[in-house]
Amino acid sequence: MFSILRTLWNILLHSFRPRVTIQYPDEKPYLAPRYRGRIILSRDPDGGERCVACYLCAVACPVDCISLQATEDEHGRRYPDFFRINFSRCIFCGYCEEACPTYAIQLTPDFEICEYDRQNLVYEKEDLLISGPGKYPDYSFWRVAGVQIGGKAKGESEREDAPADVRNLLP
Amino acid sequence: MKIFVDNRPFDVHAGQSLLQACLTLGFDLPYFCWHPAMGSVGACRQCAVKQYKDEADKRGRIVMSCMTPVTEDLRISVKDAEVSAFRAGVIEGLMISHPHDCPVCDEGGECHLQDMTVMTGHNYRRYRFNKRTFRNQYLGPFVNHEMNRCIQCYRCVRYYREYTGGRDLDVFALRNLAYFGRYEDGVLENEFAGNLVEICPTGVFTDKTLKHHYTRKWDLQMAPSVCVHCALGCNTTAGERYGSLRRIVNRYNGEVNGYFLCDRGRFGYEFVNHKDRIRQPLARKNGRLRPVTRSEALSQLRSILSGAKLAGIASPRASLEANFVLRALVGPERFYAGVSEAQYRLTAAIIELLKTGPAHTPSLREIERSDAVLILGEDVTNVAPRMALALRQSVRQAAFRLAEKLHIPVWLDHPVREAAQDLRSPLFVAATHGTKLDDVAKEAFHAAPLEIARLGFAVAHAIDASAPEPANLSEEMRALASRIAEALKGASKPLVVSGTSLNSQEVVDAAANVAWALCRIGKPASLSFTLPECNSMGLALMGAKPFVEGMEAVRNGEADSLVVLENDLYRRTSRENVDALLATAQHVIVLDLLANPTTAKAEVVLPAGSFAEAEGTLVSSEGRAQRLFRVYAPGGDVQESWRWLRDMMAEAGRQEATAWETFDDVLGSTAQAIPAIHGAVGAAPPATFRLAGAKIPREPHRYSGRTAMLANISVSEPKPPEDADSPLSYTMEGYPEQPPPALTPYFWAPGWNSIQSVNAFQEEIAGPLRGGDPGVRLIEPRPGNGYRSCVSEAFVARGEAWLLAPLYHIFGSEELSPWAPAVSELAPQTYVALRPDDASRLGAEEGQEVEVQWNGTAHRLPVKFRADLPAGVAGLPVGLPGTECAGLPVWAKISKPL
Amino acid sequence: MNEAIIHVITVLGVLFVVLNIAAGLIWVERRLLALWQDRYGPNRVGPFGLLQVAADTVKLFFKEDWIPPFADKAVFVLAPAIVMLTALMSFTMIPVAPGIQISDLNIGLLFVLGMSSLGVYSVVLGGWASDNKYALLGGLRAAAQMLSYEVFMGLSLMGVVLLAGSFRLSAIVDAQRHMWFVVPQFLGFVLFMIAGVAETRRLPFDIPEAESELVAGFHSEYSGMKFGMFFVGEYVGVVLISVLITVLFFGGWLGPGLVPIAWFLIKVFAFIGLFILLRASLPRPRFDQLMSWGWKLMLPLALCNLVVTGAIVMATRR
């Protein structure tokens, strides 16, 4: 009984506390660099597309709002033919970023993406791709992956021996 | 037999390995080198378990479960900490040089290595030194090679060399550098190389056709399907994404294809996506075929159908149901089978032989277990490829028998091979030319079709003297016949294989005589006939009239309009015949998938659904009715042939068409109207079937992109299409339980994402699927009856003319698969095959053009030498563009052009 | 004639004021809740967000007036009307100030209690007619809760009636000229306050609605103005209970200095504020707790209060 009255009193005292609300459009809030807002696709340090179209973001997405199609250039470097995020469905959970093995997909502190026409919330690869590496400036998947692409032959990735000579029978 | 696993008792069957027993019981035991179809070699050390002497034994010892037979009261532990650490250690070793490339690896998401790594709990790489690397090879248009990923389990070479008999894939180098590949870049020669994709536990060998439109397994919308590229009816799983068919994988059916498919079946699917697919109705206006809307096409059809006297040309590659609705549209009396005259007679004869004779038609599994085989006149590898693989296994029966005598379990692969050496059960091949099975054959006999038939009759006579004997047999042939007869008589499950490829009634009769003679002396002989197309058997069972009568009916005015169902008539008879037929008919309506010479002459062309866009029942050459399901709802105007034909009936004002709303309605009417295929209804559960009240999802539960894949068209997601024709749905929602085997859209089990998850769907490993292997056999033998009496004259080579024998090519001879780019890459250009001595007599070099004349037409064809042809016989490839080949063998004049 | 016009003006005036206060409460409640939760609340539409109410009303009017196809249509439409009707009927008995009263029945208090009992029907019927499991559960809970609290709500007022010696509300107010009844009837006041909160289904006793368990309880299927009626009906109820507390325990219009009606309004708004404070502070009890308090604690206390008051009244009268 007393605790109920005390609660009432304490709540009443909140009449004299300062408001925590930030008056958003007039006053901009501080957003941490890891804030989970609009999704972008980044590029690796050499300027190539980081996304290797592995489909892991798509499968991690709880609302299934990412779809893409993998394709390859003539040297075997895989990239998305199209990459589509339906932001009208996105819940900004960040699972795609967690799932991404190449740091290609990243969430940014931009959340002001309202549209009057819902169709404009469907972002294609051209809308998503930025020109820099985003949060991870040094990482390049293709430098560590053991596949051959244009400009990197077998055995030239990090921590790789030169290709084995299969005709050598020396022990 | 009772065994104890972690102190819990289980009943298992004797005679299997501990690994098989554990997997059957549902234990997650990792393995790499073992494969249910290939037995154990104990190479990867991954399936270790701890074995205890008795209840008191607490220490135990680590054994490889794949090398340990189950014995009474065997005590093992799967969970024991030491053995778990052992397995994790082994996989850590295997993974040392595995590259960091799962995201760009096509195997990812259905990778046995991923599954096993997760299963053992190895999740952190401690090895920080350099990885070894290899160069990749070009292995042809089907299989992609990425050697860095190899974990040296040796499955590929065991499969390729020992199971399929291929010679051009091997292991090179040594120690940790063992390299699996060819001695130089080049197309893999074996017709079953595509199975390496499923055999390889990781991504060394992957599907190159899939790579061109890569999709992960979890993103595919899949449905149970049946291969349409030959008559064997191998079960497949077809997968779709974004409206195009992405790939075919094997769908295990213990009685039919087991674990393997041929490359034509696996890679021939891309015809479905071909740019020449007919995707909307076409109608002729001012002499040109132009795309029209569906309603325009139907209204044009209405005006054609009113008052027309229709004749229907049925198709051996359309489903029973489509053919039946055509039959209903045109009436049974004007329902003609669109197959060549010879094929028509032969298939009818084959059905009669199988239905009235005592020899039964074997499933592929039974073929695999036959211990003496006679092949009469068939190049099985090129006509019914998967059967050739089964026949290749059949010669191992002798080895298994020896192993049993020596008390070696048959699944201990290498000891059995060591003990057997070159011991093989007898396989005899009689063909017009060398075949790929000759290397395991005891004897191969190359002769003209008539001689092959005579050999067959002679063998029958040698088995049972009351069988008719051909006259004037040469001494060698008589001796050969008696050797074959002895071998067949000595077998416990003899098999005779023949078929329609030589278009020879005599060969078929001879095969029947051999099998019946064996039955007469008390052997359970089987008789298997290969047929050319996926529903050849089904069409023949429907009792259509022959095509020639159809042509006659049009010529004499009994019928004035033609409805051609999924059929390129130019493949069925000579060009003049078809030209005359199509010119005489007032109206020609064609339903087909792809633009072909027949559609080019039609008045109305309707876009028919391919096997991936239509449901249907096909009857395999075994006589097994099997259901295939739509993989995806086709966009636009494409619809199932039976629906088009039903719509045409409705346009013609026919009342019965209104009752055919769903597939089950049509199937029910079909089965009711035609008693011979009554059993086809049982091939799969009806559309009302529900699993815990829910439909069975075609999409895996991890299917991604639902709310984005169509968002570029409209951000409001459409309702998924509904499927009233089957118990499958185009969604990912459903009850997470195994559906009946005929409805299994894909194999997946918790922790098992790769195709090896089929283990969880089998009653016991490599046994039947839970609930029985799908399919209903429509043809059963009837004991008794006499022999076929046709004994022919001997074949005599003519000096000036050659008998043109048909040559089949696995890639090229079949109608649909060459539309797939990968298959067409391997299809040969047309040619004429000549013996080198004949060619030199003509003065023709290999590759030079000669003039070949038959049936009054002359063709210029390049010469290809084939030393394995018998004297007086030349070969002509079947089905390749540029030549007419209906009605082979024929006598042809060959001359060197001036 | 003149009297009749005055009467009509009084009726319309009370109706106008009550409904406007009820609607205005929507804004007041949101602002007060925000204040106590260190927020602003609606502050963008008009000065201090005052036009928020108008905006909400316009929104409610323009919502689709949807009746679910599976609902019992007649009852579905009737239910929200009942809640407004019964609550507004009670106001006819309220003595706002000397002379400002629509009807001064000699059984005014009983009439008010009777109307409040009828109010249960709206909730039960609304829940039933929706043909929705959440709505039905909400309706059932409402029936049980309101019946239980009805009982001691009436009993808790009997002390006041004993002291005043009349059911006539104006007489009750008059009887408090020397002392507000909250002093002798403090227990009765507390009990009535609790029962009042339960009767209006306000937090912490919004168990029939219980949005965290029952979606929106009895009015899950309601939308548009039918929902609006339930919504406003709830606020009319809040005003009614505040008015009753004022009249029965705090001397109604009585007070020094100011005009009577001012005192009346000040007191009423204080109690409305208390209602909102309760909502801002207290969590919702479990349904079984609510029922056992009602029957095992509140009812015995109400009876004790009645017995003791009766005894004292008898003793002092003699």
GROMACS .gro file of N, CA and C in nm, chain B residues 474-525:
model
  156
  645SER      N    1   2.696  -6.976  -8.906
  645SER     CA    2   2.838  -7.007  -8.921
  645SER      C    3   2.887  -7.075  -8.794
  646GLU      N    4   3.001  -7.140  -8.804
  646GLU     CA    5   3.053  -7.217  -8.692
  646GLU      C    6   3.089  -7.125  -8.575
  647GLU      N    7   3.150  -7.009  -8.608
  647GLU     CA    8   3.187  -6.918  -8.497
  647GLU      C    9   3.064  -6.868  -8.424
  648MET      N   10   2.961  -6.837  -8.503
  648MET     CA   11   2.842  -6.785  -8.438
  648MET      C   12   2.777  -6.891  -8.351
  649ARG      N   13   2.777  -7.013  -8.400
  649ARG     CA   14   2.719  -7.120  -8.320
  649ARG      C   15   2.797  -7.135  -8.189
  650ALA      N   16   2.932  -7.129  -8.200
  650ALA     CA   17   3.014  -7.143  -8.080
  650ALA      C   18   2.990  -7.025  -7.985
  651LEU      N   19   2.984  -6.906  -8.042
  651LEU     CA   20   2.958  -6.787  -7.959
  651LEU      C   21   2.822  -6.800  -7.889
  652ALA      N   22   2.722  -6.845  -7.967
  652ALA     CA   23   2.588  -6.860  -7.911
  652ALA      C   24   2.589  -6.958  -7.795
  653SER      N   25   2.663  -7.065  -7.810
  653SER     CA   26   2.661  -7.163  -7.702
  653SER      C   27   2.738  -7.112  -7.581
  654ARG      N   28   2.845  -7.032  -7.604
  654ARG     CA   29   2.915  -6.972  -7.489
  654ARG      C   30   2.821  -6.877  -7.413
  655ILE      N   31   2.748  -6.797  -7.490
  655ILE     CA   32   2.655  -6.704  -7.426
  655ILE      C   33   2.548  -6.782  -7.351
  656ALA      N   34   2.496  -6.885  -7.416
  656ALA     CA   35   2.390  -6.965  -7.354
  656ALA      C   36   2.438  -7.027  -7.224
  657GLU      N   37   2.561  -7.079  -7.225
  657GLU     CA   38   2.615  -7.140  -7.103
  657GLU      C   39   2.621  -7.035  -6.990
  658ALA      N   40   2.672  -6.918  -7.026
  658ALA     CA   41   2.687  -6.814  -6.925
  658ALA      C   42   2.551  -6.774  -6.867
  659LEU      N   43   2.453  -6.761  -6.955
  659LEU     CA   44   2.321  -6.720  -6.906
  659LEU      C   45   2.258  -6.830  -6.822
  660LYS      N   46   2.279  -6.953  -6.866
  660LYS     CA   47   2.221  -7.065  -6.792
  660LYS      C   48   2.285  -7.078  -6.654
  661GLY      N   49   2.412  -7.040  -6.644
  661GLY     CA   50   2.482  -7.052  -6.517
  661GLY      C   51   2.449  -6.940  -6.419
  662ALA      N   52   2.374  -6.843  -6.462
  662ALA     CA   53   2.348  -6.728  -6.376
  662ALA      C   54   2.221  -6.749  -6.295
  663SER      N   55   2.214  -6.678  -6.186
  663SER     CA   56   2.090  -6.688  -6.108
  663SER      C   57   1.991  -6.578  -6.145
  664LYS      N   58   2.042  -6.466  -6.197
  664LYS     CA   59   1.951  -6.361  -6.241
  664LYS      C   60   1.994  -6.312  -6.378
  665PRO      N   61   1.969  -6.388  -6.482
  665PRO     CA   62   2.012  -6.345  -6.615
  665PRO      C   63   1.921  -6.233  -6.669
  666LEU      N   64   1.982  -6.154  -6.757
  666LEU     CA   65   1.911  -6.038  -6.811
  666LEU      C   66   1.939  -6.026  -6.959
  667VAL      N   67   1.838  -5.995  -7.036
  667VAL     CA   68   1.856  -5.967  -7.178
  667VAL      C   69   1.812  -5.824  -7.202
  668VAL      N   70   1.901  -5.750  -7.267
  668VAL     CA   71   1.870  -5.610  -7.295
  668VAL      C   72   1.862  -5.594  -7.446
  669SER      N   73   1.755  -5.533  -7.491
  669SER     CA   74   1.748  -5.499  -7.631
  669SER      C   75   1.669  -5.369  -7.642
  670GLY      N   76   1.623  -5.339  -7.763
  670GLY     CA   77   1.550  -5.214  -7.774
  670GLY      C   78   1.516  -5.181  -7.915
  671THR      N   79   1.473  -5.058  -7.931
  671THR     CA   80   1.421  -5.019  -8.060
  671THR      C   81   1.523  -4.946  -8.146
  672SER      N   82   1.647  -4.930  -8.097
  672SER     CA   83   1.735  -4.840  -8.172
  672SER      C   84   1.768  -4.891  -8.311
  673LEU      N   85   1.770  -5.022  -8.330
  673LEU     CA   86   1.801  -5.070  -8.464
  673LEU      C   87   1.677  -5.079  -8.552
  674ASN      N   88   1.562  -5.040  -8.496
  674ASN     CA   89   1.435  -5.046  -8.569
  674ASN      C   90   1.412  -5.185  -8.625
  675SER      N   91   1.450  -5.287  -8.550
  675SER     CA   92   1.447  -5.422  -8.605
  675SER      C   93   1.358  -5.511  -8.522
  676GLN      N   94   1.250  -5.556  -8.584
  676GLN     CA   95   1.159  -5.648  -8.518
  676GLN      C   96   1.231  -5.778  -8.484
  677GLU      N   97   1.321  -5.820  -8.572
  677GLU     CA   98   1.389  -5.948  -8.550
  677GLU      C   99   1.473  -5.944  -8.424
  678VAL      N  100   1.542  -5.833  -8.402
  678VAL     CA  101   1.628  -5.823  -8.284
  678VAL      C  102   1.544  -5.830  -8.156
  679VAL      N  103   1.431  -5.759  -8.160
  679VAL     CA  104   1.343  -5.758  -8.042
  679VAL      C  105   1.288  -5.898  -8.017
  680ASP      N  106   1.246  -5.965  -8.124
  680ASP     CA  107   1.194  -6.101  -8.109
  680ASP      C  108   1.302  -6.194  -8.056
  681ALA      N  109   1.423  -6.178  -8.109
  681ALA     CA  110   1.533  -6.265  -8.065
  681ALA      C  111   1.558  -6.247  -7.917
  682ALA      N  112   1.556  -6.120  -7.871
  682ALA     CA  113   1.579  -6.094  -7.729
  682ALA      C  114   1.471  -6.162  -7.645
  683ALA      N  115   1.346  -6.152  -7.694
  683ALA     CA  116   1.237  -6.215  -7.619
  683ALA      C  117   1.258  -6.366  -7.615
  684ASN      N  118   1.300  -6.423  -7.726
  684ASN     CA  119   1.321  -6.568  -7.728
  684ASN      C  120   1.426  -6.610  -7.627
  685VAL      N  121   1.536  -6.533  -7.617
  685VAL     CA  122   1.642  -6.569  -7.521
  685VAL      C  123   1.585  -6.566  -7.380
  686ALA      N  124   1.516  -6.459  -7.347
  686ALA     CA  125   1.463  -6.447  -7.211
  686ALA      C  126   1.362  -6.557  -7.183
  687TRP      N  127   1.277  -6.583  -7.281
  687TRP     CA  128   1.173  -6.685  -7.259
  687TRP      C  129   1.234  -6.824  -7.248
  688ALA      N  130   1.340  -6.848  -7.328
  688ALA     CA  131   1.406  -6.978  -7.317
  688ALA      C  132   1.463  -6.995  -7.177
  689LEU      N  133   1.520  -6.887  -7.123
  689LEU     CA  134   1.574  -6.894  -6.987
  689LEU      C  135   1.461  -6.921  -6.888
  690CYS      N  136   1.348  -6.857  -6.908
  690CYS     CA  137   1.234  -6.880  -6.819
  690CYS      C  138   1.189  -7.026  -6.831
  691ARG      N  139   1.189  -7.072  -6.953
  691ARG     CA  140   1.145  -7.209  -6.976
  691ARG      C  141   1.231  -7.307  -6.897
  692ILE      N  142   1.361  -7.283  -6.886
  692ILE     CA  143   1.446  -7.375  -6.810
  692ILE      C  144   1.452  -7.336  -6.663
  693GLY      N  145   1.365  -7.247  -6.622
  693GLY     CA  146   1.350  -7.221  -6.479
  693GLY      C  147   1.434  -7.108  -6.424
  694LYS      N  148   1.488  -7.024  -6.511
  694LYS     CA  149   1.567  -6.909  -6.461
  694LYS      C  150   1.477  -6.787  -6.452
  695PRO      N  151   1.489  -6.708  -6.346
  695PRO     CA  152   1.407  -6.586  -6.339
  695PRO      C  153   1.465  -6.477  -6.428
  696ALA      N  154   1.451  -6.496  -6.559
  696ALA     CA  155   1.516  -6.404  -6.652
  696ALA      C  156   1.439  -6.273  -6.662
   0.00000   0.00000   0.00000
